[in-house]
Amino acid sequence: TQLSAEKLTEINNMTDFPTSYKLSDNFTLGMLTSAQGKVLKNTTLPDGVYSKQQLVANLSALCINILEKVYAEIGPSRQQDPNGIWNINSGLRNETGGSFHNKGEACDIQLSSRDITEHYELAVKLEKILPYNQVILEYRNKGNSVWIHLSYSMKGSMKLCTTYIDDKNVNSSGKPASGSNGLLTFYV
């Protein structure tokens, strides 16, 4: 699903976006920017300049196509309800690299339990129901930190589903292996 023509027109006709701006039915701009202290601004990245409108359109598509489905599957996030079982840890980033976060096309979510098995099971479930660009199960610090990276691109999908340990793509034995695919569980 792409953005509706009405939503795209609305975004393109705006010059300033309050944090309360609704990206989708259940998600606001502030949920993907404010928590990280990020500022919405025109951004130059390796593949071109992204206007505020493009970034908001990308974030809106991410929310409509990915986060709304997460919401439907496991309920509201803690940003929406203090009793929510998950959190948006990272959305838009103000960096210069080629990360999908910098384009407004990715977010990281984390379950409140921080349980490795629960993250793995959720990632497997989401991989089956989302029209994703990327689903990456990520581990850091020997499994003391775990989250799920989700991305969506209106430009097309890589359909990359994989596992990272300490920011490196790994194979089933947990060794760095560029190009490895599949969700794997470690540190259980």
Coordinates of N, CA, C and O in Angstrom, one line a residue:
T1 N 0.8 -1.2 0.0 CA 0.0 0.0 0.0 C 0.9 1.2 0.0 O 1.7 1.4 0.9
Q2 N 0.7 2.1 -0.9 CA 1.4 3.4 -1.0 C 0.5 4.4 -0.2 O -0.6 4.0 0.3
L3 N 0.9 5.6 -0.1 CA 0.1 6.6 0.5 C -1.0 7.0 -0.4 O -0.8 7.0 -1.6
S4 N -2.1 7.4 0.2 CA -3.2 7.8 -0.7 C -2.9 9.2 -1.3 O -2.0 9.9 -0.7
A5 N -3.5 9.5 -2.4 CA -3.2 10.8 -3.1 C -3.6 11.9 -2.1 O -2.9 13.0 -2.1
E6 N -4.7 11.8 -1.3 CA -5.1 12.8 -0.4 C -4.0 13.1 0.7 O -3.7 14.2 1.0
K7 N -3.5 12.0 1.2 CA -2.4 12.1 2.3 C -1.2 12.8 1.7 O -0.6 13.7 2.3
L8 N -0.8 12.4 0.5 CA 0.4 12.9 -0.1 C 0.2 14.4 -0.4 O 1.1 15.2 -0.2
T9 N -1.0 14.8 -0.9 CA -1.3 16.2 -1.2 C -1.2 17.0 0.1 O -0.7 18.1 0.2
E10 N -1.9 16.5 1.2 CA -1.9 17.1 2.5 C -0.4 17.4 2.9 O -0.1 18.5 3.3
I11 N 0.4 16.4 2.9 CA 1.8 16.5 3.3 C 2.6 17.5 2.4 O 3.3 18.4 2.9
N12 N 2.4 17.4 1.1 CA 3.1 18.3 0.2 C 2.7 19.8 0.3 O 3.4 20.7 -0.1
N13 N 1.5 20.0 0.8 CA 1.0 21.4 1.0 C 1.4 22.0 2.3 O 1.1 23.2 2.6
M14 N 2.1 21.3 3.2 CA 2.5 21.8 4.5 C 4.0 22.2 4.4 O 4.8 21.6 3.7
T15 N 4.3 23.2 5.3 CA 5.7 23.6 5.4 C 6.2 23.3 6.8 O 7.4 23.0 6.9
D16 N 5.4 23.3 7.8 CA 5.8 23.0 9.1 C 4.9 21.8 9.6 O 3.7 21.8 9.4
F17 N 5.5 20.9 10.4 CA 4.8 19.8 10.9 C 4.9 19.7 12.4 O 6.0 19.5 12.9
P18 N 3.8 19.9 13.1 CA 3.9 19.8 14.6 C 4.1 18.3 15.0 O 3.8 17.4 14.2
T19 N 4.6 18.1 16.2 CA 4.9 16.7 16.6 C 3.5 16.0 16.7 O 3.5 14.7 16.7
S20 N 2.4 16.7 16.8 CA 1.1 16.1 16.9 C 0.5 15.6 15.6 O -0.5 15.0 15.5
Y21 N 1.3 15.9 14.5 CA 0.8 15.6 13.1 C 0.6 14.1 13.0 O 1.4 13.3 13.3
K22 N -0.6 13.7 12.6 CA -1.0 12.3 12.5 C -0.4 11.7 11.2 O -0.8 12.1 10.1
L23 N 0.5 10.8 11.4 CA 1.1 10.1 10.2 C 0.2 9.0 9.8 O 0.1 8.6 8.6
S24 N -0.6 8.4 10.7 CA -1.6 7.3 10.4 C -2.6 7.4 11.5 O -2.6 8.3 12.4
D25 N -3.6 6.5 11.6 CA -4.6 6.5 12.6 C -4.1 6.5 14.0 O -4.7 7.2 14.8
N26 N -3.1 5.8 14.3 CA -2.6 5.7 15.7 C -1.2 6.2 16.0 O -0.7 6.1 17.1
F27 N -0.6 6.8 15.0 CA 0.8 7.3 15.2 C 1.0 8.7 14.8 O 0.5 9.1 13.7
T28 N 1.7 9.5 15.6 CA 2.0 10.9 15.3 C 3.5 11.0 15.0 O 4.3 10.2 15.3
L29 N 3.8 12.2 14.4 CA 5.2 12.5 14.1 C 6.1 12.5 15.3 O 7.2 12.0 15.2
G30 N 5.6 13.0 16.4 CA 6.4 13.0 17.6 C 6.8 11.6 18.1 O 7.8 11.5 18.7
M31 N 6.0 10.6 17.8 CA 6.4 9.3 18.2 C 7.6 8.7 17.5 O 8.3 7.8 18.0
L32 N 7.9 9.3 16.3 CA 9.0 8.8 15.6 C 10.1 9.8 15.5 O 11.2 9.6 14.8
T33 N 10.0 11.0 16.2 CA 11.0 12.0 16.2 C 11.3 12.5 17.6 O 12.5 12.5 18.0
S34 N 10.3 12.9 18.3 CA 10.6 13.6 19.6 C 11.3 12.7 20.6 O 12.2 13.2 21.3
A35 N 11.0 11.5 20.7 CA 11.6 10.6 21.8 C 13.1 10.6 21.5 O 13.9 10.4 22.5
Q36 N 13.5 10.7 20.3 CA 15.0 10.7 20.0 C 15.6 12.1 20.0 O 16.7 12.2 19.7
G37 N 14.7 13.1 20.2 CA 15.2 14.5 20.2 C 15.6 14.9 18.8 O 16.4 15.8 18.6
K38 N 15.0 14.3 17.7 CA 15.4 14.6 16.4 C 14.5 15.8 15.9 O 13.4 16.0 16.3
V39 N 15.1 16.5 15.0 CA 14.5 17.7 14.4 C 14.2 17.4 12.9 O 15.0 16.8 12.2
L40 N 13.0 17.7 12.5 CA 12.6 17.5 11.2 C 13.1 18.6 10.3 O 12.9 19.8 10.5
K41 N 14.0 18.2 9.4 CA 14.6 19.2 8.5 C 15.0 18.6 7.2 O 15.1 17.4 7.1
N42 N 15.2 19.4 6.2 CA 15.7 18.9 4.9 C 17.0 18.3 5.1 O 17.8 18.8 5.9
T43 N 17.2 17.1 4.5 CA 18.4 16.3 4.8 C 19.1 15.9 3.6 O 18.5 15.4 2.6
T44 N 20.4 16.0 3.5 CA 21.2 15.6 2.4 C 21.8 14.2 2.7 O 22.5 14.1 3.7
L45 N 21.5 13.2 1.9 CA 22.0 11.9 2.2 C 22.8 11.4 0.9 O 22.7 12.1 -0.1
P46 N 23.4 10.3 1.0 CA 24.2 9.8 -0.2 C 23.4 9.7 -1.5 O 23.9 9.9 -2.6
D47 N 22.1 9.4 -1.4 CA 21.3 9.2 -2.6 C 20.5 10.4 -2.9 O 19.6 10.4 -3.7
G48 N 20.7 11.6 -2.3 CA 20.0 12.8 -2.6 C 19.6 13.6 -1.5 O 19.8 13.3 -0.3
V49 N 18.8 14.7 -1.8 CA 18.3 15.6 -0.7 C 16.9 15.1 -0.4 O 16.1 14.9 -1.4
Y50 N 16.5 15.0 0.8 CA 15.2 14.7 1.3 C 14.5 15.9 1.9 O 15.1 16.4 2.9
S51 N 13.5 16.4 1.4 CA 12.8 17.5 1.9 C 12.0 17.0 3.2 O 11.8 15.8 3.4
K52 N 11.6 18.0 4.0 CA 10.8 17.6 5.2 C 9.5 16.9 4.7 O 9.1 15.9 5.3
Q53 N 8.9 17.3 3.6 CA 7.7 16.7 3.1 C 8.0 15.2 2.7 O 7.2 14.3 3.0
Q54 N 9.2 14.9 2.1 CA 9.5 13.6 1.7 C 9.7 12.7 2.9 O 9.3 11.6 3.0
L55 N 10.4 13.3 3.9 CA 10.6 12.5 5.2 C 9.3 12.2 5.9 O 9.1 11.1 6.3
V56 N 8.4 13.2 5.9 CA 7.1 12.9 6.6 C 6.3 11.9 5.7 O 5.6 11.0 6.3
A57 N 6.3 12.0 4.4 CA 5.6 11.0 3.6 C 6.2 9.6 3.8 O 5.4 8.7 4.0
N58 N 7.5 9.5 3.9 CA 8.1 8.2 4.2 C 7.7 7.7 5.6 O 7.4 6.5 5.7
L59 N 7.7 8.6 6.6 CA 7.3 8.2 7.9 C 5.8 7.7 7.9 O 5.5 6.8 8.6
S60 N 5.0 8.5 7.2 CA 3.6 8.1 7.1 C 3.4 6.8 6.5 O 2.6 5.9 7.0
A61 N 4.1 6.5 5.4 CA 4.0 5.2 4.8 C 4.5 4.1 5.7 O 3.9 3.0 5.8
L62 N 5.6 4.3 6.5 CA 6.1 3.4 7.4 C 5.0 3.1 8.5 O 4.7 1.9 8.8
C63 N 4.3 4.1 9.0 CA 3.3 3.9 10.0 C 2.1 3.2 9.4 O 1.6 2.2 10.1
I64 N 1.6 3.6 8.3 CA 0.4 2.9 7.7 C 0.7 1.5 7.3 O -0.2 0.6 7.6
N65 N 1.8 1.2 6.8 CA 2.1 -0.2 6.2 C 2.8 -1.1 7.2 O 2.6 -2.3 7.1
I66 N 3.4 -0.6 8.2 CA 4.2 -1.4 9.2 C 3.6 -1.2 10.6 O 3.1 -2.2 11.2
L67 N 3.7 0.0 11.2 CA 3.4 0.1 12.6 C 1.9 -0.1 12.9 O 1.6 -0.6 13.9
E68 N 1.0 0.3 11.9 CA -0.4 0.0 12.2 C -0.7 -1.5 12.3 O -1.5 -2.0 13.0
K69 N 0.1 -2.3 11.5 CA 0.0 -3.8 11.6 C 0.5 -4.3 12.8 O 0.0 -5.3 13.4
V70 N 1.6 -3.7 13.3 CA 2.2 -4.1 14.6 C 1.2 -3.8 15.7 O 0.9 -4.7 16.6
Y71 N 0.6 -2.6 15.6 CA -0.5 -2.2 16.6 C -1.6 -3.2 16.6 O -2.1 -3.6 17.6
A72 N -2.1 -3.6 15.4 CA -3.2 -4.6 15.3 C -2.8 -5.9 15.9 O -3.7 -6.6 16.4
E73 N -1.6 -6.3 15.8 CA -1.1 -7.6 16.2 C -0.9 -7.7 17.7 O -1.2 -8.6 18.4
I74 N -0.3 -6.6 18.3 CA 0.1 -6.7 19.7 C -0.4 -5.5 20.6 O 0.0 -5.4 21.7
G75 N -1.2 -4.7 20.0 CA -1.8 -3.6 20.8 C -1.0 -2.3 20.7 O 0.0 -2.2 20.0
P76 N -1.4 -1.3 21.5 CA -0.7 0.0 21.5 C 0.7 0.0 22.1 O 1.0 -0.9 22.9
S77 N 1.5 0.9 21.6 CA 2.9 1.0 22.1 C 2.8 1.8 23.5 O 1.8 2.4 23.8
R78 N 3.9 1.8 24.2 CA 3.9 2.6 25.4 C 3.8 4.1 25.2 O 3.4 4.8 26.1
Q79 N 4.1 4.5 24.0 CA 3.9 6.0 23.7 C 2.4 6.3 23.6 O 2.0 7.4 23.8
Q80 N 1.6 5.2 23.3 CA 0.1 5.4 23.2 C -0.6 5.1 24.5 O -1.7 5.6 24.8
D81 N -0.1 4.1 25.3 CA -0.7 3.6 26.5 C 0.4 3.1 27.4 O 1.2 2.3 27.0
P82 N 0.4 3.6 28.6 CA 1.4 3.2 29.6 C 1.5 1.7 29.8 O 2.5 1.2 30.3
N83 N 0.4 1.0 29.5 CA 0.3 -0.4 29.7 C 0.7 -1.2 28.4 O 0.7 -2.4 28.4
G84 N 1.1 -0.5 27.4 CA 1.5 -1.1 26.1 C 2.8 -2.0 26.4 O 3.6 -1.8 27.3
I85 N 2.9 -3.1 25.6 CA 4.0 -4.0 25.8 C 5.2 -3.8 24.9 O 6.1 -4.6 24.9
W86 N 5.1 -2.7 24.1 CA 6.3 -2.4 23.2 C 6.5 -0.9 23.1 O 5.7 -0.1 23.5
N87 N 7.7 -0.6 22.5 CA 8.1 0.8 22.5 C 8.8 1.0 21.1 O 9.4 0.2 20.6
I88 N 8.6 2.2 20.6 CA 9.4 2.7 19.4 C 10.6 3.3 20.0 O 10.6 4.3 20.6
N89 N 11.7 2.6 19.8 CA 13.0 3.0 20.3 C 13.7 4.1 19.4 O 14.4 4.9 19.9
S90 N 13.5 3.9 18.1 CA 14.2 4.8 17.2 C 13.4 4.9 15.9 O 12.8 3.9 15.4
G91 N 13.2 6.1 15.5 CA 12.5 6.4 14.2 C 13.5 7.2 13.3 O 14.6 6.7 13.0
L92 N 13.1 8.4 13.0 CA 13.9 9.3 12.2 C 15.2 9.6 12.9 O 15.2 9.9 14.1
R93 N 16.3 9.5 12.1 CA 17.6 9.9 12.7 C 18.2 11.1 11.8 O 17.9 11.1 10.6
N94 N 18.9 12.0 12.5 CA 19.5 13.1 11.8 C 21.0 12.8 11.6 O 21.8 13.4 12.2
E95 N 21.2 11.9 10.7 CA 22.6 11.5 10.4 C 22.8 11.6 8.9 O 21.9 11.8 8.1
T96 N 24.0 11.4 8.4 CA 24.3 11.6 7.0 C 24.5 10.3 6.2 O 24.6 10.3 5.0
G97 N 24.5 9.2 6.9 CA 24.7 7.9 6.3 C 23.5 7.4 5.5 O 22.4 8.1 5.5
G98 N 23.6 6.2 4.9 CA 22.5 5.7 4.0 C 21.5 4.9 4.8 O 20.7 4.2 4.1
S99 N 21.4 4.9 6.1 CA 20.4 4.2 6.9 C 19.0 4.6 6.5 O 18.7 5.7 6.2
F100 N 18.2 3.6 6.4 CA 16.7 3.8 6.2 C 16.1 4.7 7.2 O 15.1 5.4 7.0
H101 N 16.7 4.7 8.4 CA 16.2 5.6 9.5 C 16.3 7.1 9.0 O 15.5 7.9 9.3
N102 N 17.4 7.4 8.4 CA 17.7 8.8 8.0 C 16.7 9.3 6.9 O 16.6 10.5 6.7
K103 N 16.1 8.3 6.2 CA 15.1 8.7 5.1 C 13.7 8.6 5.7 O 12.8 8.9 4.9
G104 N 13.5 8.3 6.9 CA 12.2 8.2 7.5 C 11.5 6.9 7.1 O 10.3 6.7 7.2
E105 N 12.3 5.9 6.7 CA 11.8 4.6 6.2 C 12.0 3.5 7.2 O 11.7 2.3 6.9
A106 N 12.4 3.7 8.4 CA 12.7 2.6 9.4 C 12.5 3.1 10.8 O 12.5 4.3 11.1
C107 N 12.2 2.1 11.6 CA 12.1 2.3 13.1 C 12.5 1.0 13.8 O 12.6 -0.1 13.2
D108 N 12.9 1.2 15.0 CA 13.3 0.0 15.9 C 12.2 -0.1 17.0 O 11.9 0.9 17.6
I109 N 11.7 -1.3 17.2 CA 10.8 -1.5 18.3 C 11.4 -2.5 19.3 O 12.2 -3.4 18.9
Q110 N 10.9 -2.4 20.5 CA 11.4 -3.3 21.5 C 10.3 -3.6 22.5 O 9.5 -2.8 22.8
L111 N 10.2 -4.9 22.8 CA 9.1 -5.4 23.7 C 9.6 -5.0 25.2 O 10.7 -4.9 25.5
S112 N 8.6 -4.6 26.0 CA 8.9 -4.2 27.4 C 9.6 -5.3 28.1 O 10.4 -5.0 29.0
S113 N 9.3 -6.6 27.8 CA 9.9 -7.7 28.5 C 11.4 -7.8 28.3 O 12.1 -8.3 29.1
R114 N 11.8 -7.3 27.1 CA 13.2 -7.4 26.7 C 13.7 -8.9 26.6 O 14.8 -9.2 26.6
D115 N 12.7 -9.8 26.5 CA 12.9 -11.2 26.4 C 13.3 -11.6 25.0 O 12.6 -11.3 24.0
I116 N 14.5 -12.3 24.9 CA 15.0 -12.7 23.6 C 14.0 -13.6 22.8 O 13.8 -13.3 21.6
T117 N 13.5 -14.6 23.5 CA 12.6 -15.5 22.8 C 11.3 -14.8 22.3 O 10.9 -15.0 21.2
E118 N 10.8 -13.9 23.1 CA 9.6 -13.1 22.7 C 9.9 -12.2 21.5 O 9.1 -12.1 20.6
H119 N 11.1 -11.6 21.4 CA 11.5 -10.8 20.3 C 11.6 -11.7 19.0 O 11.1 -11.3 18.0
Y120 N 12.2 -12.8 19.2 CA 12.4 -13.7 18.1 C 11.0 -14.2 17.5 O 10.8 -14.1 16.3
E121 N 10.1 -14.6 18.4 CA 8.8 -15.0 18.0 C 8.0 -13.9 17.3 O 7.3 -14.1 16.3
L122 N 8.1 -12.7 17.9 CA 7.4 -11.6 17.2 C 8.0 -11.3 15.9 O 7.3 -11.0 14.9
A123 N 9.3 -11.3 15.7 CA 10.0 -11.0 14.4 C 9.5 -12.0 13.4 O 9.2 -11.7 12.2
V124 N 9.4 -13.3 13.8 CA 9.0 -14.4 12.9 C 7.5 -14.1 12.4 O 7.2 -14.2 11.2
K125 N 6.7 -13.7 13.4 CA 5.3 -13.4 13.1 C 5.2 -12.2 12.1 O 4.4 -12.2 11.2
L126 N 5.9 -11.1 12.4 CA 5.8 -9.9 11.6 C 6.4 -10.1 10.2 O 5.8 -9.6 9.3
E127 N 7.4 -11.0 10.1 CA 7.9 -11.3 8.8 C 6.9 -11.9 7.9 O 6.9 -11.6 6.7
K128 N 5.9 -12.6 8.4 CA 4.9 -13.2 7.7 C 3.8 -12.3 7.3 O 3.1 -12.6 6.3
I129 N 3.5 -11.2 8.0 CA 2.4 -10.4 7.8 C 2.7 -9.0 7.3 O 1.7 -8.3 6.8
L130 N 3.9 -8.6 7.3 CA 4.2 -7.2 6.9 C 4.7 -7.1 5.5 O 5.4 -8.0 5.0
P131 N 4.4 -6.0 4.8 CA 4.9 -5.7 3.5 C 6.3 -5.0 3.6 O 6.5 -3.9 3.2
Y132 N 7.2 -5.6 4.3 CA 8.4 -5.0 4.7 C 9.5 -4.8 3.6 O 9.5 -5.6 2.7
N133 N 10.4 -3.9 3.9 CA 11.6 -3.8 3.2 C 12.7 -4.5 3.9 O 13.5 -5.3 3.3
Q134 N 12.7 -4.3 5.3 CA 13.7 -5.1 6.1 C 13.0 -5.5 7.4 O 12.2 -4.7 8.0
V135 N 13.2 -6.7 7.9 CA 13.0 -7.1 9.2 C 14.3 -7.7 9.7 O 14.8 -8.6 9.2
I136 N 14.8 -7.0 10.7 CA 16.1 -7.4 11.3 C 16.0 -7.6 12.8 O 15.7 -6.6 13.5
L137 N 16.3 -8.8 13.2 CA 16.4 -9.1 14.7 C 17.8 -8.7 15.1 O 18.8 -9.3 14.6
E138 N 17.9 -7.7 16.0 CA 19.2 -7.2 16.4 C 19.5 -7.5 17.8 O 18.7 -7.3 18.7
Y139 N 20.8 -8.0 18.1 CA 21.3 -8.2 19.4 C 22.5 -7.4 19.6 O 23.3 -7.2 18.7
R140 N 22.7 -6.9 20.9 CA 23.9 -6.2 21.3 C 24.3 -6.7 22.7 O 23.5 -7.1 23.4
N141 N 25.6 -6.5 23.0 CA 26.1 -6.8 24.3 C 25.7 -8.2 24.8 O 25.1 -8.4 25.9
K142 N 26.0 -9.2 24.0 CA 25.8 -10.6 24.4 C 24.3 -10.9 24.7 O 24.0 -11.7 25.6
G143 N 23.4 -10.2 24.0 CA 22.0 -10.4 24.2 C 21.4 -9.6 25.3 O 20.2 -9.7 25.5
N144 N 22.1 -8.7 25.9 CA 21.6 -7.9 27.0 C 20.7 -6.8 26.4 O 19.9 -6.2 27.1
S145 N 20.8 -6.6 25.1 CA 19.9 -5.7 24.4 C 19.4 -6.3 23.1 O 20.2 -6.9 22.4
V146 N 18.1 -6.3 22.9 CA 17.5 -7.0 21.7 C 16.4 -6.1 21.2 O 15.7 -5.5 22.1
W147 N 16.2 -5.9 19.9 CA 15.1 -5.2 19.3 C 14.9 -5.7 17.9 O 15.7 -6.5 17.4
I148 N 13.8 -5.2 17.3 CA 13.5 -5.5 15.9 C 13.5 -4.2 15.1 O 12.8 -3.3 15.4
H149 N 14.3 -4.3 14.1 CA 14.4 -3.2 13.1 C 13.4 -3.5 12.0 O 13.4 -4.6 11.4
L150 N 12.5 -2.5 11.7 CA 11.5 -2.7 10.6 C 11.6 -1.5 9.7 O 11.7 -0.3 10.1
S151 N 11.6 -1.8 8.4 CA 11.6 -0.7 7.4 C 10.6 -1.0 6.3 O 10.2 -2.1 6.0
Y152 N 10.2 0.1 5.7 CA 9.2 0.1 4.5 C 9.7 1.2 3.6 O 10.0 2.3 4.0
S153 N 9.7 0.9 2.3 CA 10.1 1.9 1.3 C 9.0 1.9 0.2 O 8.6 0.9 -0.3
M154 N 8.6 3.1 -0.1 CA 7.6 3.3 -1.2 C 8.3 3.1 -2.6 O 7.6 2.9 -3.6
K155 N 9.6 3.0 -2.6 CA 10.4 2.8 -3.8 C 10.5 1.4 -4.2 O 11.0 1.0 -5.2
G156 N 10.1 0.5 -3.3 CA 10.2 -1.0 -3.6 C 10.8 -1.7 -2.4 O 11.4 -1.0 -1.5
S157 N 10.7 -3.0 -2.4 CA 11.2 -3.7 -1.3 C 12.3 -4.6 -1.6 O 12.4 -5.4 -2.5
M158 N 13.3 -4.6 -0.6 CA 14.4 -5.6 -0.7 C 14.0 -6.9 -0.2 O 14.6 -7.9 -0.5
K159 N 13.0 -6.9 0.7 CA 12.5 -8.2 1.4 C 13.7 -8.8 2.1 O 13.9 -10.0 2.0
L160 N 14.4 -8.0 2.9 CA 15.6 -8.5 3.6 C 15.1 -8.9 5.0 O 14.6 -8.1 5.8
C161 N 15.2 -10.1 5.4 CA 14.9 -10.7 6.7 C 16.1 -11.3 7.2 O 16.6 -12.4 6.7
T162 N 16.7 -10.8 8.3 CA 18.0 -11.3 8.7 C 18.2 -11.0 10.2 O 17.4 -10.4 10.9
T163 N 19.4 -11.4 10.7 CA 19.8 -11.3 12.1 C 21.1 -10.6 12.2 O 22.0 -10.9 11.4
Y164 N 21.2 -9.6 13.1 CA 22.5 -8.9 13.4 C 22.9 -9.1 14.8 O 22.1 -9.1 15.7
I165 N 24.2 -9.2 15.1 CA 24.8 -9.2 16.4 C 25.8 -8.1 16.4 O 26.7 -8.1 15.5
D166 N 25.7 -7.2 17.3 CA 26.6 -6.0 17.4 C 26.8 -5.3 16.1 O 27.9 -5.1 15.6
D167 N 25.7 -5.1 15.4 CA 25.6 -4.3 14.1 C 26.2 -5.1 12.9 O 26.5 -4.5 11.9
K168 N 26.4 -6.4 13.0 CA 26.9 -7.2 11.9 C 26.0 -8.3 11.6 O 25.5 -9.0 12.4
N169 N 25.8 -8.5 10.3 CA 24.9 -9.6 9.7 C 25.6 -10.9 10.1 O 26.9 -11.0 9.9
V170 N 24.9 -11.9 10.7 CA 25.5 -13.1 11.1 C 24.8 -14.3 10.5 O 23.7 -14.3 10.1
N171 N 25.6 -15.4 10.5 CA 25.0 -16.7 10.0 C 24.5 -17.5 11.2 O 24.5 -17.0 12.3
S172 N 24.0 -18.7 11.0 CA 23.4 -19.5 12.1 C 24.3 -19.9 13.2 O 23.9 -20.2 14.3
S173 N 25.6 -19.7 13.0 CA 26.5 -20.0 14.1 C 26.9 -18.7 14.9 O 27.8 -18.7 15.8
G174 N 26.3 -17.6 14.4 CA 26.5 -16.3 15.1 C 27.8 -15.6 14.6 O 28.2 -14.6 15.2
K175 N 28.4 -16.1 13.6 CA 29.6 -15.5 13.0 C 29.2 -14.5 11.9 O 28.3 -14.7 11.1
P176 N 30.0 -13.4 11.9 CA 29.7 -12.4 10.8 C 29.7 -13.0 9.4 O 30.6 -13.8 9.1
A177 N 28.7 -12.8 8.7 CA 28.6 -13.3 7.3 C 27.7 -12.4 6.5 O 26.5 -12.5 6.5
S178 N 28.3 -11.5 5.8 CA 27.6 -10.6 4.9 C 26.6 -11.4 4.0 O 27.0 -12.4 3.4
G179 N 25.4 -10.9 3.9 CA 24.4 -11.6 3.0 C 23.7 -12.7 3.6 O 22.8 -13.3 2.9
S180 N 23.9 -13.1 4.8 CA 23.1 -14.1 5.5 C 21.7 -13.7 5.6 O 21.4 -12.5 5.9
N181 N 20.8 -14.6 5.5 CA 19.4 -14.3 5.6 C 18.8 -15.2 6.7 O 19.3 -16.3 7.0
G182 N 17.6 -14.8 7.2 CA 16.9 -15.6 8.2 C 16.9 -15.0 9.6 O 17.9 -14.4 10.0
L183 N 15.9 -15.2 10.3 CA 15.8 -14.8 11.7 C 16.4 -16.0 12.6 O 16.0 -17.1 12.4
L184 N 17.3 -15.6 13.4 CA 18.0 -16.6 14.3 C 17.9 -16.2 15.7 O 17.9 -15.0 16.0
T185 N 17.8 -17.1 16.6 CA 17.8 -16.8 18.0 C 19.1 -17.2 18.7 O 19.7 -18.2 18.4
F186 N 19.6 -16.3 19.5 CA 20.9 -16.5 20.2 C 20.7 -16.1 21.7 O 19.8 -15.4 22.0
Y187 N 21.6 -16.4 22.5 CA 21.7 -16.0 23.9 C 20.5 -16.5 24.7 O 20.2 -15.9 25.7
V188 N 19.8 -17.6 24.3 CA 18.7 -18.1 25.0 C 19.1 -19.1 26.0 O 20.0 -20.0 25.8

